[in-house]
């Protein structure tokens, strides 16, 4: 309830810069339309727009409309596609990726390499990633405002530190600092000078779904990457938890006396719907490489063992999801990451469990859907988050002392 | 990210009224101390304080300090104990209750009657409650600003309507409207004219814990009243869910193939830790009245069957809670409502399950604690919520057009 400080003229101007830029980000608008939509005076809008144009955040394409013509809107203002962009980076267990999006969130460059990072030293992984980032930035040719790194692990309260990424073998890795050093060593000085954030891939995948997937303000994104993760979005914001560890759906107990999990507990969801468990159930234990593509291919070809394994995984996902729905009452569940490509074979069993277990409130099969972003989600979320932060708080980029 | 409208002078003044009142609500302060704490000028603070005094929200006890004495603080300002109060009301399965708190949140009157409301018509229940409310209001002798009714059921998106309260046999009851009619019929015209809100008892119990129990901003409150409920508090706010149904911990699956639940699912937490299940396991099936007190008494007297039944319930609570902790990463779990009185026998098994199942993040036995408010929580939460809303937005109560 308490505010940090008194409302001030400076705070009001910054809030109004964000208000104006937010209107135009939603769709191109003339000054008059912005004034009508925001309730600000036209004079105030003009002054704020000048500041945003000067900062390179807006563009005013096309000739100005002749004055004196009644009822014609003025020139449309739009987000500047040559304005500051965002950089996304991703360390996966079996891949590295880098991308740049422009201020509108459109992808300007995208690089991905398949490489096994299991047990590889973080410095080597991040050195290779730095090279990829440098190429992505060169291709995009934009000035950039920040970089976010997606990792398959827990990122704790200490900024930029990966506390634990079991599938990589990382523990307590200061990934932001190491990546900055690697960028400098790779001759990418401009990138090395950016603010660098590190976040869990499931969180970023969920944010991508919120921003780009057309989702409502309250949903849960269930994803398989290296492990099983989830992102809980409440009122349009990611729920991060008291210590930043929320979303560990993979270790929700599904059958409390079930098989022992690597985490030390018994019957965790990962023992039924994680990579190793599904491959084992499908008779493909120990297979390496792209397990999602392999399962999708075999299931599509009619492989009964694979289909049965995916149905079992779907049932376990449904049991865990039913608990989450009863606790959190999301408007939707979204199956993302690798699961998105397996939706056809996971959904029926998952929906059956939800139908049978979510009974004290309305629930409909259609509220469980499949992500269109799939495995691209985390990297998109990383890059788009950077430009969304600019749009939410453009005062930081606008000319000072106005 | 979008704001509803432009920042305005009116909005600034209302925000600053709340800022000043919030400072003084935290502890009595002089005008100078408020200015120092908020960053507002002393002139601004004086003007805002005048408005809050005129509205009866503040009081300035004791004589003014003589001017000219350097370094002595001025008169302390405090919340006015005779300012507008809040009314709480509660329909339980086996009781009715009403209370009034003053602006400081202190209880001024408290009435409770034991009465079985199972299957009783809502009009009869609310007529009896109206009589209790009238007596509570007369005893308190305060003007009041609002009334909140706690119910053991789901309150949906439609304001004031109890969608379903299985233990009462209510379905689609417009409780706010019916209570208003009952208050009018009971001759309590002033109460009938108040804004009336209806909320789930577990939600209100959780809010009471947040406001009065000294809890951190992120915790989960697990409570037994008629059924099992929970309140999830994230960043100091109650998580209500997309449709207002969040917190149904009682129907989280604990053993997916377990006994059938009244909700139609199998193996829900209520089948292991709900009233009927625990009484059955303790050999006390069908006992009526205060089951919590009965179990606590027998367990204290060393009854082995009761202790075993509570240990089993604790284990089931621990399994469901472990899932919730892995998903939500709360700083604490709080055992409230009826469970608070059974903590001694529930905690050991519950802690053992949490210890074994919350392994991918830090977890400590001490983060599971017992509420001091216990079964008084929902009614306290109902009444205190009314006065907290005044303190958070005093502009509504202050003199107009300033």
mmCIF file of N, CA, C and O in Angstrom, chain B residues 214-296:
data_model
loop_
_atom_site.group_PDB
_atom_site.id
_atom_site.type_symbol
_atom_site.label_atom_id
_atom_site.label_comp_id
_atom_site.label_asym_id
_atom_site.label_seq_id
_atom_site.Cartn_x
_atom_site.Cartn_y
_atom_site.Cartn_z
ATOM 1 N N UNK B 214 2.019 -10.791 11.131
ATOM 2 C CA UNK B 214 3.451 -10.537 10.989
ATOM 3 C C UNK B 214 4.101 -11.415 9.933
ATOM 4 O O UNK B 214 5.248 -11.853 10.088
ATOM 5 N N UNK B 215 3.400 -11.705 8.865
ATOM 6 C CA UNK B 215 3.938 -12.585 7.824
ATOM 7 C C UNK B 215 4.715 -11.802 6.782
ATOM 8 O O UNK B 215 4.488 -10.605 6.592
ATOM 9 N N UNK B 216 5.590 -12.498 6.030
ATOM 10 C CA UNK B 216 6.280 -11.849 4.908
ATOM 11 C C UNK B 216 5.301 -11.640 3.749
ATOM 12 O O UNK B 216 4.132 -12.021 3.844
ATOM 13 N N UNK B 217 5.769 -11.068 2.680
ATOM 14 C CA UNK B 217 4.901 -10.705 1.555
ATOM 15 C C UNK B 217 4.491 -11.920 0.714
ATOM 16 O O UNK B 217 3.563 -11.829 -0.079
ATOM 17 N N UNK B 218 5.193 -13.043 0.878
ATOM 18 C CA UNK B 218 4.894 -14.231 0.083
ATOM 19 C C UNK B 218 4.733 -15.448 0.986
ATOM 20 O O UNK B 218 5.718 -15.935 1.547
ATOM 21 N N UNK B 219 3.501 -15.895 1.127
ATOM 22 C CA UNK B 219 3.283 -17.100 1.930
ATOM 23 C C UNK B 219 2.004 -17.785 1.489
ATOM 24 O O UNK B 219 1.201 -17.211 0.740
ATOM 25 N N UNK B 220 1.839 -19.016 1.942
ATOM 26 C CA UNK B 220 0.590 -19.745 1.688
ATOM 27 C C UNK B 220 -0.002 -20.102 3.043
ATOM 28 O O UNK B 220 0.702 -20.611 3.928
ATOM 29 N N UNK B 221 -1.262 -19.794 3.211
ATOM 30 C CA UNK B 221 -1.999 -20.066 4.445
ATOM 31 C C UNK B 221 -2.892 -21.274 4.172
ATOM 32 O O UNK B 221 -3.726 -21.241 3.267
ATOM 33 N N UNK B 222 -2.674 -22.365 4.905
ATOM 34 C CA UNK B 222 -3.471 -23.573 4.722
ATOM 35 C C UNK B 222 -4.438 -23.651 5.882
ATOM 36 O O UNK B 222 -4.013 -23.637 7.035
ATOM 37 N N UNK B 223 -5.726 -23.757 5.607
ATOM 38 C CA UNK B 223 -6.652 -23.730 6.727
ATOM 39 C C UNK B 223 -7.746 -24.756 6.594
ATOM 40 O O UNK B 223 -8.142 -25.148 5.501
ATOM 41 N N UNK B 224 -8.211 -25.236 7.742
ATOM 42 C CA UNK B 224 -9.383 -26.092 7.785
ATOM 43 C C UNK B 224 -10.487 -25.288 8.436
ATOM 44 O O UNK B 224 -10.319 -24.781 9.547
ATOM 45 N N UNK B 225 -11.568 -25.137 7.718
ATOM 46 C CA UNK B 225 -12.793 -24.603 8.326
ATOM 47 C C UNK B 225 -13.818 -25.696 8.042
ATOM 48 O O UNK B 225 -13.646 -26.804 8.517
ATOM 49 N N UNK B 226 -14.817 -25.391 7.237
ATOM 50 C CA UNK B 226 -15.732 -26.465 6.859
ATOM 51 C C UNK B 226 -15.004 -27.448 5.950
ATOM 52 O O UNK B 226 -15.033 -28.655 6.156
ATOM 53 N N UNK B 227 -14.324 -26.930 4.949
ATOM 54 C CA UNK B 227 -13.496 -27.769 4.100
ATOM 55 C C UNK B 227 -12.050 -27.374 4.305
ATOM 56 O O UNK B 227 -11.700 -26.764 5.307
ATOM 57 N N UNK B 228 -11.209 -27.717 3.322
ATOM 58 C CA UNK B 228 -9.812 -27.292 3.384
ATOM 59 C C UNK B 228 -9.648 -26.177 2.367
ATOM 60 O O UNK B 228 -10.073 -26.313 1.221
ATOM 61 N N UNK B 229 -9.071 -25.091 2.783
ATOM 62 C CA UNK B 229 -8.849 -24.002 1.849
ATOM 63 C C UNK B 229 -7.433 -23.497 1.984
ATOM 64 O O UNK B 229 -6.697 -23.871 2.893
ATOM 65 N N UNK B 230 -7.057 -22.646 1.066
ATOM 66 C CA UNK B 230 -5.767 -21.999 1.221
ATOM 67 C C UNK B 230 -5.859 -20.600 0.657
ATOM 68 O O UNK B 230 -6.749 -20.292 -0.128
ATOM 69 N N UNK B 231 -4.974 -19.757 1.137
ATOM 70 C CA UNK B 231 -4.859 -18.409 0.600
ATOM 71 C C UNK B 231 -3.414 -18.250 0.175
ATOM 72 O O UNK B 231 -2.491 -18.554 0.940
ATOM 73 N N UNK B 232 -3.222 -17.805 -1.061
ATOM 74 C CA UNK B 232 -1.879 -17.644 -1.613
ATOM 75 C C UNK B 232 -1.598 -16.149 -1.669
ATOM 76 O O UNK B 232 -2.320 -15.407 -2.342
ATOM 77 N N UNK B 233 -0.594 -15.722 -0.938
ATOM 78 C CA UNK B 233 -0.259 -14.300 -0.906
ATOM 79 C C UNK B 233 1.065 -14.113 -1.648
ATOM 80 O O UNK B 233 2.058 -14.775 -1.342
ATOM 81 N N UNK B 234 1.028 -13.257 -2.653
ATOM 82 C CA UNK B 234 2.199 -13.025 -3.511
ATOM 83 C C UNK B 234 2.487 -11.528 -3.526
ATOM 84 O O UNK B 234 1.621 -10.729 -3.900
ATOM 85 N N UNK B 235 3.662 -11.156 -3.085
ATOM 86 C CA UNK B 235 4.026 -9.740 -3.080
ATOM 87 C C UNK B 235 3.045 -8.916 -2.253
ATOM 88 O O UNK B 235 2.734 -7.788 -2.600
ATOM 89 N N UNK B 236 2.563 -9.495 -1.151
ATOM 90 C CA UNK B 236 1.658 -8.754 -0.277
ATOM 91 C C UNK B 236 0.226 -8.660 -0.769
ATOM 92 O O UNK B 236 -0.580 -7.933 -0.194
ATOM 93 N N UNK B 237 -0.090 -9.406 -1.824
ATOM 94 C CA UNK B 237 -1.466 -9.379 -2.345
ATOM 95 C C UNK B 237 -2.011 -10.795 -2.446
ATOM 96 O O UNK B 237 -1.280 -11.731 -2.770
ATOM 97 N N UNK B 238 -3.299 -10.914 -2.197
ATOM 98 C CA UNK B 238 -3.951 -12.211 -2.314
ATOM 99 C C UNK B 238 -4.087 -12.590 -3.783
ATOM 100 O O UNK B 238 -4.564 -11.790 -4.591
ATOM 101 N N UNK B 239 -3.677 -13.805 -4.115
ATOM 102 C CA UNK B 239 -3.857 -14.297 -5.485
ATOM 103 C C UNK B 239 -5.265 -14.893 -5.568
ATOM 104 O O UNK B 239 -5.562 -15.884 -4.910
ATOM 105 N N UNK B 240 -6.108 -14.265 -6.381
ATOM 106 C CA UNK B 240 -7.508 -14.703 -6.447
ATOM 107 C C UNK B 240 -7.810 -15.597 -7.636
ATOM 108 O O UNK B 240 -8.830 -16.277 -7.647
ATOM 109 N N UNK B 241 -6.946 -15.587 -8.643
ATOM 110 C CA UNK B 241 -7.194 -16.404 -9.818
ATOM 111 C C UNK B 241 -8.037 -15.680 -10.844
ATOM 112 O O UNK B 241 -8.620 -14.632 -10.570
ATOM 113 N N UNK B 242 -8.092 -16.272 -12.058
ATOM 114 C CA UNK B 242 -8.765 -15.615 -13.178
ATOM 115 C C UNK B 242 -10.257 -15.446 -12.912
ATOM 116 O O UNK B 242 -10.866 -14.473 -13.346
ATOM 117 N N UNK B 243 -10.863 -16.392 -12.205
ATOM 118 C CA UNK B 243 -12.309 -16.334 -11.963
ATOM 119 C C UNK B 243 -12.635 -16.241 -10.483
ATOM 120 O O UNK B 243 -13.775 -16.438 -10.072
ATOM 121 N N UNK B 244 -11.631 -15.955 -9.666
ATOM 122 C CA UNK B 244 -11.873 -15.789 -8.224
ATOM 123 C C UNK B 244 -11.891 -17.085 -7.444
ATOM 124 O O UNK B 244 -12.266 -17.102 -6.279
ATOM 125 N N UNK B 245 -11.453 -18.200 -8.051
ATOM 126 C CA UNK B 245 -11.562 -19.506 -7.402
ATOM 127 C C UNK B 245 -10.218 -20.057 -6.927
ATOM 128 O O UNK B 245 -10.118 -21.256 -6.633
ATOM 129 N N UNK B 246 -9.194 -19.249 -6.873
ATOM 130 C CA UNK B 246 -7.890 -19.773 -6.457
ATOM 131 C C UNK B 246 -7.940 -20.267 -5.011
ATOM 132 O O UNK B 246 -8.793 -19.862 -4.237
ATOM 133 N N UNK B 247 -6.996 -21.164 -4.674
ATOM 134 C CA UNK B 247 -6.847 -21.585 -3.278
ATOM 135 C C UNK B 247 -7.566 -22.864 -2.902
ATOM 136 O O UNK B 247 -7.667 -23.183 -1.725
ATOM 137 N N UNK B 248 -8.070 -23.611 -3.903
ATOM 138 C CA UNK B 248 -8.783 -24.853 -3.561
ATOM 139 C C UNK B 248 -7.795 -25.993 -3.317
ATOM 140 O O UNK B 248 -7.794 -27.009 -4.010
ATOM 141 N N UNK B 249 -7.004 -25.821 -2.267
ATOM 142 C CA UNK B 249 -6.018 -26.834 -1.892
ATOM 143 C C UNK B 249 -6.677 -28.177 -1.583
ATOM 144 O O UNK B 249 -6.085 -29.234 -1.813
ATOM 145 N N UNK B 250 -7.899 -28.141 -1.071
ATOM 146 C CA UNK B 250 -8.591 -29.378 -0.675
ATOM 147 C C UNK B 250 -8.806 -30.333 -1.829
ATOM 148 O O UNK B 250 -8.985 -31.538 -1.614
ATOM 149 N N UNK B 251 -8.743 -29.809 -3.067
ATOM 150 C CA UNK B 251 -8.969 -30.695 -4.209
ATOM 151 C C UNK B 251 -7.728 -30.862 -5.077
ATOM 152 O O UNK B 251 -7.811 -31.262 -6.237
ATOM 153 N N UNK B 252 -6.579 -30.597 -4.498
ATOM 154 C CA UNK B 252 -5.315 -30.966 -5.129
ATOM 155 C C UNK B 252 -5.156 -32.484 -4.977
ATOM 156 O O UNK B 252 -5.358 -33.008 -3.882
ATOM 157 N N UNK B 253 -4.820 -33.183 -6.083
ATOM 158 C CA UNK B 253 -4.660 -34.633 -5.943
ATOM 159 C C UNK B 253 -3.430 -34.993 -5.113
ATOM 160 O O UNK B 253 -2.338 -34.505 -5.380
ATOM 161 N N UNK B 254 -3.644 -35.841 -4.098
ATOM 162 C CA UNK B 254 -2.528 -36.305 -3.263
ATOM 163 C C UNK B 254 -2.114 -37.713 -3.693
ATOM 164 O O UNK B 254 -0.938 -37.993 -3.854
ATOM 165 N N UNK B 255 -3.108 -38.573 -3.856
ATOM 166 C CA UNK B 255 -2.852 -39.917 -4.414
ATOM 167 C C UNK B 255 -3.879 -40.113 -5.515
ATOM 168 O O UNK B 255 -5.056 -40.346 -5.225
ATOM 169 N N UNK B 256 -3.434 -40.005 -6.787
ATOM 170 C CA UNK B 256 -4.404 -39.901 -7.883
ATOM 171 C C UNK B 256 -5.377 -41.066 -7.979
ATOM 172 O O UNK B 256 -6.457 -40.907 -8.533
ATOM 173 N N UNK B 257 -5.014 -42.238 -7.400
ATOM 174 C CA UNK B 257 -5.947 -43.363 -7.452
ATOM 175 C C UNK B 257 -6.630 -43.573 -6.100
ATOM 176 O O UNK B 257 -7.205 -44.631 -5.851
ATOM 177 N N UNK B 258 -6.570 -42.586 -5.238
ATOM 178 C CA UNK B 258 -7.121 -42.706 -3.891
ATOM 179 C C UNK B 258 -8.635 -42.702 -3.859
ATOM 180 O O UNK B 258 -9.292 -42.790 -4.894
ATOM 181 N N UNK B 259 -9.203 -42.611 -2.647
ATOM 182 C CA UNK B 259 -10.661 -42.688 -2.497
ATOM 183 C C UNK B 259 -11.392 -41.583 -3.245
ATOM 184 O O UNK B 259 -10.871 -40.483 -3.429
ATOM 185 N N UNK B 260 -12.605 -41.877 -3.651
ATOM 186 C CA UNK B 260 -13.404 -40.905 -4.378
ATOM 187 C C UNK B 260 -13.819 -39.770 -3.441
ATOM 188 O O UNK B 260 -14.149 -40.005 -2.275
ATOM 189 N N UNK B 261 -13.770 -38.566 -3.984
ATOM 190 C CA UNK B 261 -14.096 -37.369 -3.207
ATOM 191 C C UNK B 261 -15.508 -36.916 -3.582
ATOM 192 O O UNK B 261 -16.009 -37.235 -4.662
ATOM 193 N N UNK B 262 -16.143 -36.157 -2.712
ATOM 194 C CA UNK B 262 -17.479 -35.628 -3.004
ATOM 195 C C UNK B 262 -17.465 -34.773 -4.278
ATOM 196 O O UNK B 262 -18.486 -34.623 -4.941
ATOM 197 N N UNK B 263 -16.290 -34.241 -4.634
ATOM 198 C CA UNK B 263 -16.199 -33.376 -5.820
ATOM 199 C C UNK B 263 -16.218 -34.182 -7.107
ATOM 200 O O UNK B 263 -16.287 -33.612 -8.192
ATOM 201 N N UNK B 264 -16.105 -35.517 -7.001
ATOM 202 C CA UNK B 264 -16.109 -36.356 -8.186
ATOM 203 C C UNK B 264 -14.732 -36.858 -8.579
ATOM 204 O O UNK B 264 -14.614 -37.813 -9.348
ATOM 205 N N UNK B 265 -13.677 -36.222 -8.073
ATOM 206 C CA UNK B 265 -12.319 -36.665 -8.391
ATOM 207 C C UNK B 265 -11.889 -37.759 -7.406
ATOM 208 O O UNK B 265 -12.647 -38.145 -6.513
ATOM 209 N N UNK B 266 -10.664 -38.224 -7.558
ATOM 210 C CA UNK B 266 -10.128 -39.249 -6.653
ATOM 211 C C UNK B 266 -8.892 -38.719 -5.928
ATOM 212 O O UNK B 266 -8.085 -38.019 -6.510
ATOM 213 N N UNK B 267 -8.769 -39.128 -4.657
ATOM 214 C CA UNK B 267 -7.527 -38.903 -3.930
ATOM 215 C C UNK B 267 -7.213 -37.446 -3.622
ATOM 216 O O UNK B 267 -6.052 -37.085 -3.405
ATOM 217 N N UNK B 268 -8.241 -36.601 -3.581
ATOM 218 C CA UNK B 268 -8.045 -35.190 -3.212
ATOM 219 C C UNK B 268 -7.548 -35.083 -1.768
ATOM 220 O O UNK B 268 -7.824 -35.953 -0.936
ATOM 221 N N UNK B 269 -6.884 -33.994 -1.455
ATOM 222 C CA UNK B 269 -6.391 -33.767 -0.095
ATOM 223 C C UNK B 269 -7.503 -33.913 0.946
ATOM 224 O O UNK B 269 -7.265 -34.446 2.040
ATOM 225 N N UNK B 270 -8.711 -33.466 0.629
ATOM 226 C CA UNK B 270 -9.810 -33.592 1.603
ATOM 227 C C UNK B 270 -10.079 -35.028 2.023
ATOM 228 O O UNK B 270 -10.608 -35.262 3.108
ATOM 229 N N UNK B 271 -9.737 -35.987 1.161
ATOM 230 C CA UNK B 271 -9.944 -37.390 1.503
ATOM 231 C C UNK B 271 -8.934 -37.896 2.527
ATOM 232 O O UNK B 271 -9.040 -39.029 3.004
ATOM 233 N N UNK B 272 -7.952 -37.060 2.862
ATOM 234 C CA UNK B 272 -6.939 -37.465 3.841
ATOM 235 C C UNK B 272 -6.869 -36.520 5.024
ATOM 236 O O UNK B 272 -6.502 -36.920 6.116
ATOM 237 N N UNK B 273 -7.210 -35.249 4.793
ATOM 238 C CA UNK B 273 -6.998 -34.258 5.859
ATOM 239 C C UNK B 273 -8.242 -33.424 6.129
ATOM 240 O O UNK B 273 -8.184 -32.484 6.909
ATOM 241 N N UNK B 274 -9.369 -33.771 5.507
ATOM 242 C CA UNK B 274 -10.614 -33.055 5.769
ATOM 243 C C UNK B 274 -11.294 -33.595 7.025
ATOM 244 O O UNK B 274 -10.944 -34.664 7.539
ATOM 245 N N UNK B 275 -12.265 -32.850 7.514
ATOM 246 C CA UNK B 275 -12.979 -33.203 8.740
ATOM 247 C C UNK B 275 -13.436 -34.672 8.750
ATOM 248 O O UNK B 275 -13.086 -35.433 9.653
ATOM 249 N N UNK B 276 -14.206 -35.073 7.743
ATOM 250 C CA UNK B 276 -14.767 -36.436 7.740
ATOM 251 C C UNK B 276 -13.674 -37.481 7.712
ATOM 252 O O UNK B 276 -13.752 -38.493 8.414
ATOM 253 N N UNK B 277 -12.655 -37.253 6.877
ATOM 254 C CA UNK B 277 -11.594 -38.246 6.722
ATOM 255 C C UNK B 277 -10.833 -38.429 8.035
ATOM 256 O O UNK B 277 -10.547 -39.558 8.443
ATOM 257 N N UNK B 278 -10.533 -37.337 8.714
ATOM 258 C CA UNK B 278 -9.758 -37.454 9.954
ATOM 259 C C UNK B 278 -10.608 -38.100 11.044
ATOM 260 O O UNK B 278 -10.129 -38.971 11.790
ATOM 261 N N UNK B 279 -11.879 -37.696 11.121
ATOM 262 C CA UNK B 279 -12.752 -38.307 12.138
ATOM 263 C C UNK B 279 -12.892 -39.806 11.881
ATOM 264 O O UNK B 279 -12.840 -40.619 12.810
ATOM 265 N N UNK B 280 -13.043 -40.195 10.618
ATOM 266 C CA UNK B 280 -13.176 -41.610 10.287
ATOM 267 C C UNK B 280 -11.914 -42.361 10.685
ATOM 268 O O UNK B 280 -11.962 -43.398 11.355
ATOM 269 N N UNK B 281 -10.757 -41.805 10.317
ATOM 270 C CA UNK B 281 -9.491 -42.473 10.639
ATOM 271 C C UNK B 281 -9.285 -42.574 12.142
ATOM 272 O O UNK B 281 -8.649 -43.509 12.637
ATOM 273 N N UNK B 282 -9.866 -41.629 12.877
ATOM 274 C CA UNK B 282 -9.696 -41.627 14.332
ATOM 275 C C UNK B 282 -10.754 -42.475 15.020
ATOM 276 O O UNK B 282 -10.787 -42.557 16.258
ATOM 277 N N UNK B 283 -11.644 -43.093 14.231
ATOM 278 C CA UNK B 283 -12.710 -43.902 14.824
ATOM 279 C C UNK B 283 -13.832 -43.059 15.410
ATOM 280 O O UNK B 283 -14.553 -43.499 16.304
ATOM 281 N N UNK B 284 -13.990 -41.844 14.926
ATOM 282 C CA UNK B 284 -15.006 -40.926 15.482
ATOM 283 C C UNK B 284 -16.008 -40.512 14.407
ATOM 284 O O UNK B 284 -16.594 -39.430 14.465
ATOM 285 N N UNK B 285 -16.199 -41.394 13.432
ATOM 286 C CA UNK B 285 -17.071 -41.067 12.309
ATOM 287 C C UNK B 285 -18.449 -40.613 12.790
ATOM 288 O O UNK B 285 -19.015 -41.191 13.715
ATOM 289 N N UNK B 286 -18.942 -39.560 12.176
ATOM 290 C CA UNK B 286 -20.316 -39.129 12.452
ATOM 291 C C UNK B 286 -20.456 -38.224 13.657
ATOM 292 O O UNK B 286 -21.540 -37.715 13.935
ATOM 293 N N UNK B 287 -19.364 -37.985 14.380
ATOM 294 C CA UNK B 287 -19.422 -37.047 15.510
ATOM 295 C C UNK B 287 -19.754 -35.652 14.986
ATOM 296 O O UNK B 287 -19.249 -35.232 13.946
ATOM 297 N N UNK B 288 -20.638 -34.944 15.684
ATOM 298 C CA UNK B 288 -21.012 -33.591 15.273
ATOM 299 C C UNK B 288 -20.403 -32.563 16.235
ATOM 300 O O UNK B 288 -19.843 -32.932 17.259
ATOM 301 N N UNK B 289 -20.575 -31.317 15.922
ATOM 302 C CA UNK B 289 -20.102 -30.257 16.815
ATOM 303 C C UNK B 289 -18.675 -29.848 16.479
ATOM 304 O O UNK B 289 -18.261 -29.920 15.336
ATOM 305 N N UNK B 290 -17.932 -29.444 17.482
ATOM 306 C CA UNK B 290 -16.611 -28.869 17.258
ATOM 307 C C UNK B 290 -15.560 -29.969 17.121
ATOM 308 O O UNK B 290 -14.925 -30.378 18.090
ATOM 309 N N UNK B 291 -15.383 -30.436 15.885
ATOM 310 C CA UNK B 291 -14.474 -31.567 15.654
ATOM 311 C C UNK B 291 -13.027 -31.213 15.969
ATOM 312 O O UNK B 291 -12.252 -32.062 16.417
ATOM 313 N N UNK B 292 -12.662 -29.965 15.744
ATOM 314 C CA UNK B 292 -11.277 -29.554 16.004
ATOM 315 C C UNK B 292 -10.970 -29.653 17.499
ATOM 316 O O UNK B 292 -9.959 -30.234 17.912
ATOM 317 N N UNK B 293 -11.875 -29.098 18.308
ATOM 318 C CA UNK B 293 -11.665 -29.130 19.757
ATOM 319 C C UNK B 293 -11.639 -30.568 20.270
ATOM 320 O O UNK B 293 -10.823 -30.932 21.126
ATOM 321 N N UNK B 294 -12.534 -31.386 19.698
ATOM 322 C CA UNK B 294 -12.597 -32.790 20.126
ATOM 323 C C UNK B 294 -11.282 -33.504 19.834
ATOM 324 O O UNK B 294 -10.713 -34.197 20.693
ATOM 325 N N UNK B 295 -10.769 -33.328 18.606
ATOM 326 C CA UNK B 295 -9.516 -34.001 18.245
ATOM 327 C C UNK B 295 -8.355 -33.482 19.085
ATOM 328 O O UNK B 295 -7.505 -34.259 19.530
ATOM 329 N N UNK B 296 -8.308 -32.180 19.303
ATOM 330 C CA UNK B 296 -7.214 -31.604 20.089
ATOM 331 C C UNK B 296 -7.231 -32.155 21.514
ATOM 332 O O UNK B 296 -6.183 -32.524 22.067
#
